[in-house]
Structure formats: C-alpha cells, structure tokens
C-alpha cells in the first residue's frame, strides 16, 4: 500500500492552545481504503463529529467519542478515496476542539496528459 501524504490544517487560533496548556487537536490519516483517521489532543470524553468531503459526491458524516486521553480512531466504512481525487476531513468536538486534514494537490501522474519526462 502506498503511503499517503497529507497536510494538516489547524483552526484559527488553535496554535495558541487553551488555558490548561494542552496540545492542539489534530488528525492523522492511518489508511485510505477505507479512510481511517486518528484524532489526538481533543478534550476527554468529547463527542466528535467528522465530515469527509470529496471533490465529487455528498459529504460523509461520522461520529466518535474521545477517550480519557482525548484520542479516538474513526473509520469511514464503505467510503473510497484516492490520492488523485482529493478529500478533506474536519473533526469538530462538542466542547470546541477542532482539527482538519486535507489531501494534497494531485500528483503529476494524476493529471491528464503525459507526465513530465525525467532529465
């Protein structure tokens, strides 16, 4: 399985942390078939709503609950994404935690036409 590279995007002001000095919530893509993400640094036992958007089709909504350390793993069963299609996942917690994960721009082999020749 090819490794997927992702760009982590944080909500405005998230880098400042909260008053308790906690880390900023973030998502990590664990797999793409089906999409699986790990959330960390959310508030303990927080309900989290996840929205997966692809370039084509309706958004897919999932839910998770963080454990006592603020972590969770969520799987979007039955959903297909690939590195050429582009997608984003936004996780919003019931107590205000928020993180987003965006796929990068498609790689040259994904574009139409011939890929550039190596020199």
C-alpha positions as semicolon CSV with decimal commas, in nm:
position;residue;x (nm);y (nm);z (nm)
1;X;0,000;0,000;0,000
2;X;0,142;0,337;-0,099
3;X;0,189;0,589;0,178
4;X;-0,038;0,891;0,160
5;X;0,099;1,234;0,236
6;X;-0,131;1,487;0,397
7;X;-0,128;1,848;0,501
8;X;-0,250;1,929;0,850
9;X;-0,457;2,247;0,875
10;X;-0,547;2,393;1,211
11;X;-0,837;2,614;1,307
12;X;-0,753;2,983;1,353
13;X;-0,610;3,047;1,697
14;X;-0,557;2,676;1,761
15;X;-0,179;2,709;1,780
16;X;-0,215;2,914;2,098
17;X;-0,357;2,621;2,295
18;X;-0,611;2,655;2,572
19;X;-0,577;2,788;2,924
20;X;-0,478;2,445;3,056
21;X;-0,176;2,438;2,823
22;X;-0,300;2,133;2,633
23;X;-0,177;2,040;2,288
24;X;-0,362;2,143;1,974
25;X;-0,611;1,882;1,844
26;X;-0,501;1,715;1,524
27;X;-0,588;1,434;1,284
28;X;-0,363;1,176;1,124
29;X;-0,463;0,965;0,825
30;X;-0,398;0,597;0,906
31;X;-0,545;0,437;0,592
32;X;-0,728;0,534;0,273
33;X;-0,924;0,215;0,192
34;X;-1,148;0,280;0,381
35;X;-1,040;0,615;0,525
36;X;-0,927;0,581;0,888
37;X;-0,816;0,878;1,098
38;X;-0,674;0,911;1,447
39;X;-0,761;1,221;1,646
40;X;-0,543;1,330;1,937
41;X;-0,542;1,616;2,189
42;X;-0,920;1,655;2,189
43;X;-1,091;1,705;2,524
44;X;-1,151;1,392;2,731
45;X;-1,475;1,207;2,651
46;X;-1,573;1,468;2,391
47;X;-1,826;1,379;2,120
48;X;-1,666;1,442;1,782
49;X;-1,844;1,493;1,450
50;X;-1,633;1,411;1,145
51;X;-1,718;1,531;0,795
52;X;-1,537;1,379;0,497
53;X;-1,571;1,579;0,175
54;X;-1,457;1,459;-0,166
55;X;-1,442;1,654;-0,488
56;X;-1,738;1,454;-0,615
57;X;-2,046;1,344;-0,422
58;X;-2,212;1,426;-0,094
59;X;-2,017;1,471;0,232
60;X;-1,996;1,166;0,457
61;X;-2,057;1,224;0,827
62;X;-1,915;1,009;1,105
63;X;-1,909;1,028;1,484
64;X;-1,661;0,929;1,751
65;X;-1,602;0,986;2,121
66;X;-1,257;1,061;2,254
67;X;-1,119;0,853;2,537
68;X;-0,985;0,985;2,868
69;X;-0,662;1,096;2,696
70;X;-0,854;1,284;2,423
71;X;-0,780;1,033;2,145
72;X;-1,005;0,841;1,906
73;X;-0,990;0,639;1,585
74;X;-1,268;0,675;1,328
75;X;-1,330;0,464;1,017
76;X;-1,543;0,576;0,723
77;X;-1,665;0,228;0,627
78;X;-1,783;0,188;0,270
79;X;-1,618;0,513;0,153
80;X;-1,349;0,522;-0,115
81;X;-1,090;0,796;-0,157
82;X;-0,770;0,803;-0,358
83;X;-0,468;1,025;-0,387
84;X;-0,586;1,169;-0,720
85;X;-0,940;1,257;-0,613
86;X;-0,869;1,495;-0,328
87;X;-1,058;1,498;0,001
88;X;-1,076;1,668;0,339
89;X;-1,182;1,556;0,685
90;X;-1,291;1,806;0,951
91;X;-1,340;1,694;1,313
92;X;-1,541;1,920;1,544
93;X;-1,579;1,833;1,911
94;X;-1,883;1,909;2,125
95;X;-1,663;2,114;2,361
96;X;-1,497;2,323;2,091
97;X;-1,199;2,112;1,982
98;X;-1,140;2,127;1,606
99;X;-0,892;1,988;1,354
100;X;-0,887;1,940;0,978
101;X;-0,698;1,714;0,740
102;X;-0,664;1,799;0,371
103;X;-0,524;1,579;0,096
104;X;-0,251;1,743;-0,111
105;X;-0,291;1,858;-0,468
106;X;-0,293;1,563;-0,709
107;X;0,049;1,436;-0,808
108;X;0,163;1,482;-1,172
109;X;0,074;1,120;-1,268
110;X;-0,284;1,204;-1,163
111;X;-0,316;1,487;-1,410
112;X;-0,442;1,434;-1,761
113;X;-0,194;1,402;-2,039
114;X;0,159;1,276;-2,024
115;X;0,367;1,302;-1,708
116;X;0,681;1,517;-1,741
117;X;0,994;1,335;-1,856
118;X;1,284;1,297;-1,620
119;X;1,602;1,476;-1,728
